[in-house]
Tab-separated table of C-alpha atoms in Angstrom:
chain	number	residue	atom	x	y	z
A	1	UNK	CA	-16.683	2.096	-27.507
A	2	UNK	CA	-13.315	2.946	-27.688
A	3	UNK	CA	-12.378	6.079	-25.051
A	4	UNK	CA	-10.051	7.614	-28.002
A	5	UNK	CA	-14.072	7.718	-29.475
A	6	UNK	CA	-16.034	8.679	-26.221
A	7	UNK	CA	-13.401	11.939	-25.997
A	8	UNK	CA	-14.017	12.906	-29.471
A	9	UNK	CA	-17.979	12.496	-29.262
A	10	UNK	CA	-18.792	14.019	-25.833
A	11	UNK	CA	-20.804	11.185	-24.751
A	12	UNK	CA	-22.095	11.617	-21.502
A	13	UNK	CA	-22.478	7.780	-22.410
A	14	UNK	CA	-21.772	6.463	-18.642
A	15	UNK	CA	-19.770	2.631	-18.668
A	16	UNK	CA	-20.756	-0.449	-15.959
A	17	UNK	CA	-18.112	-1.132	-13.369
A	18	UNK	CA	-17.969	-4.315	-13.404
A	19	UNK	CA	-15.108	-6.766	-11.868
A	20	UNK	CA	-15.604	-9.858	-12.676
A	21	UNK	CA	-12.843	-9.802	-15.877
A	22	UNK	CA	-10.043	-8.061	-14.016
A	23	UNK	CA	-6.323	-8.935	-15.326
A	24	UNK	CA	-5.188	-11.143	-12.844
A	25	UNK	CA	-1.816	-10.230	-13.034
A	26	UNK	CA	0.095	-11.173	-9.862
A	27	UNK	CA	0.739	-8.879	-7.310
A	28	UNK	CA	0.455	-5.529	-7.169
A	29	UNK	CA	-0.360	-5.755	-10.955
A	30	UNK	CA	-2.058	-2.079	-12.596
A	31	UNK	CA	-5.369	-3.591	-13.753
A	32	UNK	CA	-4.555	-2.030	-17.902
A	33	UNK	CA	-8.962	-2.510	-18.535
A	34	UNK	CA	-11.209	-0.534	-21.471
A	35	UNK	CA	-13.914	-0.404	-19.626
A	36	UNK	CA	-17.311	0.258	-22.125
A	37	UNK	CA	-21.277	-0.411	-21.549
A	38	UNK	CA	-20.694	-4.375	-21.980
A	39	UNK	CA	-17.549	-5.637	-22.226
A	40	UNK	CA	-13.886	-5.615	-20.001
A	41	UNK	CA	-11.473	-5.815	-22.577
A	42	UNK	CA	-7.564	-6.564	-21.564
A	43	UNK	CA	-4.757	-6.954	-23.190
A	44	UNK	CA	-5.051	-11.175	-22.757
A	45	UNK	CA	-8.165	-12.689	-21.025
A	46	UNK	CA	-7.803	-13.086	-16.621
A	47	UNK	CA	-6.649	-16.605	-16.928
A	48	UNK	CA	-4.545	-16.574	-20.092
A	49	UNK	CA	-2.876	-13.375	-18.081
A	50	UNK	CA	-2.738	-15.480	-14.710
A	51	UNK	CA	-0.840	-18.260	-16.758
A	52	UNK	CA	1.567	-15.765	-17.799
A	53	UNK	CA	2.746	-14.101	-15.519
A	54	UNK	CA	2.896	-16.746	-12.242
A	55	UNK	CA	4.233	-19.037	-14.688
A	56	UNK	CA	7.058	-16.255	-13.714
A	57	UNK	CA	7.135	-15.864	-10.171
A	58	UNK	CA	7.996	-17.420	-6.708
A	59	UNK	CA	5.347	-17.850	-4.649
A	60	UNK	CA	5.472	-15.223	-1.559
A	61	UNK	CA	7.340	-15.520	1.358
A	62	UNK	CA	4.496	-15.926	4.309
A	63	UNK	CA	5.217	-12.933	6.415
A	64	UNK	CA	6.713	-13.179	9.847
A	65	UNK	CA	3.195	-12.227	12.444
A	66	UNK	CA	3.607	-9.233	14.637
A	67	UNK	CA	4.922	-10.181	18.023
A	68	UNK	CA	6.903	-7.094	18.408
A	69	UNK	CA	3.574	-4.683	19.680
A	70	UNK	CA	0.749	-7.038	21.689
A	71	UNK	CA	4.976	-7.744	24.226
A	72	UNK	CA	5.630	-4.575	24.082
A	73	UNK	CA	2.340	-4.076	24.826
A	74	UNK	CA	2.109	-6.283	27.305
A	75	UNK	CA	5.042	-4.730	28.914
A	76	UNK	CA	4.294	-1.036	28.895
A	77	UNK	CA	0.777	-2.377	30.699
A	78	UNK	CA	2.775	-4.399	34.114
A	79	UNK	CA	5.189	-0.989	34.060
A	80	UNK	CA	1.986	1.021	34.723
A	81	UNK	CA	0.715	-1.374	37.090
A	82	UNK	CA	3.692	-1.844	38.993
A	83	UNK	CA	4.475	2.227	39.179
A	84	UNK	CA	0.665	2.861	40.581
A	85	UNK	CA	1.601	0.355	43.304
A	86	UNK	CA	3.709	1.458	44.672
A	87	UNK	CA	3.540	4.865	44.466
A	88	UNK	CA	-0.263	3.532	46.218
A	89	UNK	CA	1.011	2.261	49.560
A	90	UNK	CA	3.667	5.366	49.327
A	91	UNK	CA	0.710	7.603	49.476
A	92	UNK	CA	-1.038	5.284	52.397
A	93	UNK	CA	2.086	5.568	54.391
A	94	UNK	CA	2.427	9.139	54.041
A	95	UNK	CA	-2.148	9.257	55.857
A	96	UNK	CA	-1.576	7.408	58.625
A	97	UNK	CA	2.282	8.927	59.457
A	98	UNK	CA	0.061	11.432	59.161
A	99	UNK	CA	-2.021	10.684	61.809
A	100	UNK	CA	0.362	9.310	63.970
A	101	UNK	CA	1.830	11.590	64.461
A	102	UNK	CA	-1.496	14.189	64.485
A	103	UNK	CA	-1.937	12.017	67.392
A	104	UNK	CA	0.799	12.085	69.045
A	105	UNK	CA	1.190	16.346	69.861
A	106	UNK	CA	-1.716	15.830	71.916
A	107	UNK	CA	0.369	14.294	73.901
A	108	UNK	CA	3.777	15.772	73.677
A	109	UNK	CA	4.948	18.245	71.196
A	110	UNK	CA	8.525	17.008	71.240
A	111	UNK	CA	7.233	13.651	69.881
A	112	UNK	CA	4.542	15.308	67.142
A	113	UNK	CA	7.355	17.605	66.082
A	114	UNK	CA	9.255	14.024	65.731
A	115	UNK	CA	6.852	12.521	64.070
A	116	UNK	CA	5.706	14.753	61.642
A	117	UNK	CA	9.576	15.034	60.574
A	118	UNK	CA	9.325	11.570	60.236
A	119	UNK	CA	5.927	12.468	58.019
A	120	UNK	CA	7.703	15.094	55.647
A	121	UNK	CA	9.866	12.291	55.251
A	122	UNK	CA	7.532	9.455	54.374
A	123	UNK	CA	5.746	12.150	52.150
A	124	UNK	CA	8.698	13.165	50.240
A	125	UNK	CA	9.122	9.496	49.647
A	126	UNK	CA	5.581	9.233	47.931
A	127	UNK	CA	6.248	12.236	45.770
A	128	UNK	CA	9.438	10.767	44.703
A	129	UNK	CA	7.353	7.397	44.197
A	130	UNK	CA	4.293	8.976	42.423
A	131	UNK	CA	7.229	10.879	40.491
A	132	UNK	CA	8.748	7.520	39.222
A	133	UNK	CA	4.671	5.816	39.105
A	134	UNK	CA	4.508	8.960	35.647
A	135	UNK	CA	8.328	8.305	34.472
A	136	UNK	CA	7.969	4.297	34.529
A	137	UNK	CA	4.222	5.203	32.620
A	138	UNK	CA	5.918	7.664	30.630
A	139	UNK	CA	8.014	4.608	29.252
A	140	UNK	CA	5.696	2.424	28.792
A	141	UNK	CA	3.331	4.781	26.090
A	142	UNK	CA	6.826	4.989	24.553
A	143	UNK	CA	7.620	1.582	24.725
A	144	UNK	CA	4.309	0.968	23.031
A	145	UNK	CA	3.824	3.775	20.941
A	146	UNK	CA	7.402	2.749	19.300
A	147	UNK	CA	6.019	-1.185	18.603
A	148	UNK	CA	3.238	0.295	16.630
A	149	UNK	CA	5.449	2.293	14.827
A	150	UNK	CA	7.666	-0.958	14.244
A	151	UNK	CA	4.464	-3.271	13.629
A	152	UNK	CA	3.096	-0.380	11.914
A	153	UNK	CA	5.794	1.176	9.425
A	154	UNK	CA	5.822	1.370	5.543
A	155	UNK	CA	8.727	-0.152	4.336
A	156	UNK	CA	8.799	-3.273	7.073
A	157	UNK	CA	5.830	-5.045	8.021
A	158	UNK	CA	1.634	-3.458	9.410
A	159	UNK	CA	-0.149	-5.541	12.066
A	160	UNK	CA	-2.998	-7.283	10.213
A	161	UNK	CA	-4.931	-7.563	12.726
A	162	UNK	CA	-4.675	-4.317	14.080
A	163	UNK	CA	-5.908	-2.328	11.655
A	164	UNK	CA	-9.847	-1.531	10.256
A	165	UNK	CA	-11.591	-3.349	7.266
A	166	UNK	CA	-10.590	-0.650	4.028
A	167	UNK	CA	-14.280	-1.762	3.355
A	168	UNK	CA	-14.644	0.653	6.505
A	169	UNK	CA	-12.438	3.874	4.893
A	170	UNK	CA	-14.631	6.953	3.948
A	171	UNK	CA	-13.479	6.689	0.363
A	172	UNK	CA	-14.852	2.485	0.093
A	173	UNK	CA	-17.162	2.857	-2.848
A	174	UNK	CA	-18.500	-1.751	-3.243
A	175	UNK	CA	-19.795	-2.269	-6.522
A	176	UNK	CA	-22.498	-4.246	-7.694
A	177	UNK	CA	-23.399	-4.779	-11.451
A	178	UNK	CA	-25.721	-1.681	-11.824
A	179	UNK	CA	-22.375	0.790	-10.863
A	180	UNK	CA	-21.640	3.146	-14.022
A	181	UNK	CA	-18.390	4.393	-13.756
A	182	UNK	CA	-17.973	8.578	-14.523
A	183	UNK	CA	-17.045	9.229	-17.950
A	184	UNK	CA	-15.037	11.514	-16.464
A	185	UNK	CA	-12.487	8.607	-15.928
A	186	UNK	CA	-11.893	8.056	-19.252
A	187	UNK	CA	-7.226	7.675	-18.905
A	188	UNK	CA	-7.219	3.556	-18.796
A	189	UNK	CA	-3.828	2.344	-20.063
A	190	UNK	CA	-3.291	-1.052	-20.914
A	191	UNK	CA	-0.896	-2.443	-23.642
A	192	UNK	CA	-1.577	-1.163	-27.662
A	193	UNK	CA	-4.354	1.150	-26.348
A	194	UNK	CA	-3.638	4.131	-28.651
A	195	UNK	CA	-1.100	2.936	-31.245
A	196	UNK	CA	1.441	0.559	-30.991
A	197	UNK	CA	3.747	0.567	-27.336
A	198	UNK	CA	6.760	0.287	-27.780
A	199	UNK	CA	8.503	-0.890	-23.883
A	200	UNK	CA	11.998	1.125	-23.262
A	201	UNK	CA	13.970	1.452	-20.583
A	202	UNK	CA	15.276	5.008	-18.361
A	203	UNK	CA	18.522	4.279	-16.363
A	204	UNK	CA	21.103	2.226	-17.577
A	205	UNK	CA	19.664	-1.239	-19.326
A	206	UNK	CA	20.930	-4.802	-17.407
A	207	UNK	CA	21.092	-7.393	-19.634
A	208	UNK	CA	18.710	-10.380	-19.564
A	209	UNK	CA	18.239	-13.595	-21.506
A	210	UNK	CA	14.467	-14.150	-19.996
A	211	UNK	CA	11.927	-13.746	-23.071
A	212	UNK	CA	9.700	-10.820	-23.408
A	213	UNK	CA	11.355	-8.795	-21.243
A	214	UNK	CA	13.603	-6.016	-20.099
A	215	UNK	CA	15.143	-4.425	-17.396
A	216	UNK	CA	17.484	-2.944	-15.629
A	217	UNK	CA	19.728	-3.212	-11.959
A	218	UNK	CA	18.522	-1.523	-8.874
A	219	UNK	CA	22.761	-1.709	-7.384
A	220	UNK	CA	24.500	1.808	-8.339
A	221	UNK	CA	20.864	2.888	-10.517
A	222	UNK	CA	20.048	6.494	-9.401
A	223	UNK	CA	16.561	7.449	-7.720
A	224	UNK	CA	14.018	8.329	-9.741
A	225	UNK	CA	16.517	8.469	-12.616
A	226	UNK	CA	15.478	4.345	-13.235
A	227	UNK	CA	12.572	2.731	-14.518
A	228	UNK	CA	9.974	1.620	-17.974
A	229	UNK	CA	8.550	4.159	-20.641
A	230	UNK	CA	5.515	2.718	-22.196
A	231	UNK	CA	4.192	4.706	-25.472
A	232	UNK	CA	1.008	4.735	-26.567
A	233	UNK	CA	-1.318	3.610	-23.551
A	234	UNK	CA	-4.408	5.275	-23.989
A	235	UNK	CA	-5.924	8.291	-24.490
A	236	UNK	CA	-6.940	12.019	-22.477
A	237	UNK	CA	-10.596	13.358	-23.244
A	238	UNK	CA	-9.442	15.465	-25.321
A	239	UNK	CA	-8.435	12.314	-27.744
A	240	UNK	CA	-4.540	12.891	-27.462
A	241	UNK	CA	-2.609	9.979	-26.705
A	242	UNK	CA	-0.748	9.152	-23.955
A	243	UNK	CA	2.801	8.097	-22.562
A	244	UNK	CA	2.910	6.411	-19.194
A	245	UNK	CA	6.211	6.208	-16.681
A	246	UNK	CA	7.698	4.299	-14.227
A	247	UNK	CA	10.243	5.906	-12.461
A	248	UNK	CA	11.387	4.157	-9.313
A	249	UNK	CA	12.698	6.757	-6.612
A	250	UNK	CA	13.557	4.911	-3.850
A	251	UNK	CA	13.533	1.707	-2.435
A	252	UNK	CA	14.688	-0.310	0.296
A	253	UNK	CA	16.032	-3.606	2.199
A	254	UNK	CA	18.440	-5.367	-0.835
A	255	UNK	CA	18.750	-8.404	-0.484
A	256	UNK	CA	22.854	-10.126	0.010
A	257	UNK	CA	21.494	-13.240	-2.045
A	258	UNK	CA	21.878	-11.509	-5.156
A	259	UNK	CA	22.088	-8.537	-7.735
A	260	UNK	CA	18.333	-6.190	-6.591
A	261	UNK	CA	16.841	-5.460	-10.277
A	262	UNK	CA	13.461	-4.502	-12.123
A	263	UNK	CA	12.068	-5.636	-15.844
A	264	UNK	CA	9.042	-5.515	-16.867
A	265	UNK	CA	7.362	-7.117	-20.026
A	266	UNK	CA	7.918	-6.488	-23.809
A	267	UNK	CA	3.661	-7.636	-23.738
A	268	UNK	CA	1.970	-5.971	-21.574
A	269	UNK	CA	2.283	-2.985	-18.877
A	270	UNK	CA	4.017	-4.824	-15.876
A	271	UNK	CA	7.244	-4.413	-14.120
A	272	UNK	CA	8.505	-6.224	-10.934
A	273	UNK	CA	10.989	-6.174	-9.022
A	274	UNK	CA	13.924	-8.504	-7.444
A	275	UNK	CA	15.550	-8.538	-3.969
A	276	UNK	CA	14.473	-5.541	-3.141
A	277	UNK	CA	12.277	-5.068	0.100
A	278	UNK	CA	10.663	-2.040	-0.674
A	279	UNK	CA	9.924	0.116	-3.792
A	280	UNK	CA	8.472	3.345	-4.011
A	281	UNK	CA	7.321	4.070	-7.861
A	282	UNK	CA	5.784	7.052	-9.413
A	283	UNK	CA	3.365	5.918	-12.685
A	284	UNK	CA	3.640	8.977	-14.212
A	285	UNK	CA	1.588	10.710	-17.537
A	286	UNK	CA	2.725	12.297	-20.598
A	287	UNK	CA	1.577	13.348	-23.976
A	288	UNK	CA	2.560	10.915	-26.997
A	289	UNK	CA	5.713	12.372	-28.013
A	290	UNK	CA	7.840	13.676	-25.580
A	291	UNK	CA	8.368	14.004	-21.614
A	292	UNK	CA	5.726	16.391	-20.643
A	293	UNK	CA	3.493	15.869	-18.193
A	294	UNK	CA	-0.130	16.304	-18.954
A	295	UNK	CA	-3.360	15.705	-15.733
A	296	UNK	CA	-5.616	13.026	-16.202
A	297	UNK	CA	-8.498	11.750	-15.108
A	298	UNK	CA	-8.546	8.087	-15.191
A	299	UNK	CA	-8.452	4.559	-13.072
A	300	UNK	CA	-6.108	2.395	-11.661
A	301	UNK	CA	-6.958	-1.309	-9.984
A	302	UNK	CA	-4.063	-3.501	-7.653
A	303	UNK	CA	-4.763	-7.224	-7.573
A	304	UNK	CA	-3.226	-10.578	-5.826
A	305	UNK	CA	-2.147	-8.204	-2.926
A	306	UNK	CA	-1.525	-10.522	-0.381
A	307	UNK	CA	1.391	-12.517	1.781
A	308	UNK	CA	1.552	-9.210	4.276
A	309	UNK	CA	2.679	-8.056	1.224
A	310	UNK	CA	1.020	-3.594	1.447
A	311	UNK	CA	0.128	-0.670	-0.500
A	312	UNK	CA	1.269	3.217	0.891
A	313	UNK	CA	0.152	6.472	0.148
A	314	UNK	CA	1.379	9.531	1.478
A	315	UNK	CA	-1.367	11.796	3.211
A	316	UNK	CA	-1.232	13.973	0.303
A	317	UNK	CA	-1.551	10.735	-2.651
A	318	UNK	CA	-4.123	9.534	-0.872
A	319	UNK	CA	-6.119	13.046	-0.830
A	320	UNK	CA	-5.761	12.874	-5.161
A	321	UNK	CA	-7.467	9.907	-4.771
A	322	UNK	CA	-11.700	10.275	-5.529
A	323	UNK	CA	-13.265	6.586	-4.315
A	324	UNK	CA	-10.969	3.482	-4.119
A	325	UNK	CA	-14.056	1.017	-5.640
A	326	UNK	CA	-13.407	-3.328	-3.147
A	327	UNK	CA	-15.599	-5.410	-5.076
A	328	UNK	CA	-15.693	-8.785	-2.821
A	329	UNK	CA	-15.784	-12.535	-3.253
A	330	UNK	CA	-15.253	-15.140	-0.963
A	331	UNK	CA	-13.091	-14.864	1.603
A	332	UNK	CA	-10.888	-18.403	2.221
A	333	UNK	CA	-10.375	-16.709	5.953
A	334	UNK	CA	-14.161	-15.020	6.528
A	335	UNK	CA	-15.709	-17.682	4.868
A	336	UNK	CA	-17.793	-14.883	4.001
A	337	UNK	CA	-18.281	-12.922	0.411
A	338	UNK	CA	-16.105	-9.730	1.935
A	339	UNK	CA	-12.831	-8.144	0.311
A	340	UNK	CA	-9.721	-9.358	2.652
A	341	UNK	CA	-8.007	-5.433	2.571
A	342	UNK	CA	-7.275	-4.003	5.305
A	343	UNK	CA	-5.432	-0.755	6.293
A	344	UNK	CA	-4.094	1.643	8.636
A	345	UNK	CA	-2.756	5.551	8.541
A	346	UNK	CA	0.259	6.872	10.633
A	347	UNK	CA	3.258	9.125	9.730
A	348	UNK	CA	1.869	10.962	6.944
A	349	UNK	CA	0.978	7.064	5.467
A	350	UNK	CA	-2.449	5.056	4.061
A	351	UNK	CA	-1.254	2.092	4.635
A	352	UNK	CA	-3.725	-0.731	2.611
A	353	UNK	CA	-2.661	-4.118	4.599
A	354	UNK	CA	-3.047	-8.278	3.428
A	355	UNK	CA	-3.221	-11.385	5.793
A	356	UNK	CA	-0.356	-13.393	5.913
A	357	UNK	CA	-2.567	-16.511	3.649
A	358	UNK	CA	-1.852	-16.056	-0.368
A	359	UNK	CA	-4.211	-15.468	-2.748
A	360	UNK	CA	-5.599	-17.007	-6.469
A	361	UNK	CA	-4.071	-14.339	-9.101
A	362	UNK	CA	-7.791	-13.531	-10.198
A	363	UNK	CA	-9.499	-12.869	-6.726
A	364	UNK	CA	-11.866	-9.474	-6.746
A	365	UNK	CA	-11.638	-9.902	-1.929
A	366	UNK	CA	-7.168	-8.775	-3.002
A	367	UNK	CA	-7.642	-6.699	-5.390
A	368	UNK	CA	-9.335	-3.269	-5.116
A	369	UNK	CA	-9.605	0.034	-8.047
A	370	UNK	CA	-8.626	3.970	-7.524
A	371	UNK	CA	-10.315	6.400	-9.157
A	372	UNK	CA	-8.673	9.327	-9.651
A	373	UNK	CA	-8.928	13.829	-11.326
A	374	UNK	CA	-6.864	15.693	-12.808
A	375	UNK	CA	-2.801	14.183	-12.109
A	376	UNK	CA	-0.355	13.723	-13.978
A	377	UNK	CA	0.891	10.606	-11.899
A	378	UNK	CA	0.025	8.732	-8.969
A	379	UNK	CA	3.190	8.081	-6.145
A	380	UNK	CA	3.145	4.075	-4.231
A	381	UNK	CA	5.247	2.757	-1.467
A	382	UNK	CA	5.334	-0.962	-2.284
A	383	UNK	CA	6.711	-3.421	0.624
A	384	UNK	CA	6.935	-6.617	0.906
A	385	UNK	CA	5.692	-7.575	4.723
A	386	UNK	CA	8.662	-8.460	5.611
A	387	UNK	CA	10.563	-6.648	9.189
A	388	UNK	CA	14.135	-5.492	9.383
A	389	UNK	CA	15.069	-8.828	10.594
A	390	UNK	CA	13.653	-10.824	7.546
A	391	UNK	CA	16.847	-11.457	5.074
A	392	UNK	CA	15.216	-10.710	1.697
A	393	UNK	CA	15.409	-13.140	-0.777
A	394	UNK	CA	16.025	-12.795	-4.330
A	395	UNK	CA	11.688	-13.099	-5.275
A	396	UNK	CA	10.140	-12.522	-7.695
A	397	UNK	CA	7.216	-9.452	-6.415
A	398	UNK	CA	6.550	-6.762	-8.286
A	399	UNK	CA	3.847	-3.983	-9.328
């Protein structure tokens, strides 16, 4: 049943939640689908869209290994251990000297006075050593914390090995064939979802000879005022046609090999950002024919998250996510049926991370779906997973 009909009829019918026919657009694409009781309708089949996108997309770069954290941790332990040994030795000297002072005092008061003085000096040295130990421990702790932050920077790389499996998150749901998705989630944007979709550039358009694409340059662009507009992508709960604005609000680690730019296709909702190491993206939902944001309830699927790439959300955005549905399939890393995505929470962000290995565009173990209620926009930070020392290439990747 079409979502428009469903919204107008007020039907309480539930929808099958299936993943086998999800779009396989490369990297962080929104899987733009229309669900009903028996099938998944998409702009193209998974195979055909994967072919289209994969022909456009260069292979992802393997991310550098996150060794900084382990090195700093080792240094921290070594520094703390050394300082503690010094302090213990000094304390032992103090106790020994004190005992000697007591013995000498019983025989000669003059000698006792001298020994007590020496004891005081030794005790002072012990206190100094203990203070040094504490300082060393604090420095070690600071180094460890700094390394952890570096290894889990939302704009660079995140340590996959130390992250928690996404399936263990309190919002995670593993769907099965009997799983039903509430009819509350009516807004599922897709190309030509509520009429004929047209695509235009927000900001200054960049010339491109690439077929079926339009483009905008990031060099010299104003943050928050560049992106793409897609008209007639779906309906709200009242049957009103909706448009989608994809707005880029921040970016960084731009390539020195060429001018970073944005591009999207004129026949699907998908954008690339070659030459950018990370971007902040706002998916804004507006009533068709206006620029008025409107709250909708729906879902968004991200696919093909691999090659150390990350998807981050601020804590406030994550709080407005209802659930994250986790499909599972044969994971080549574990040899098990699972989902290889993991997550960390730090510095005000929830970050979903992937291993350095690449995945097929339709691999269910490398995708997930968010559901949300009464939101006028969703914001994400996408990173290619490379660290600051790795030059950004003009590799085509996107979301």
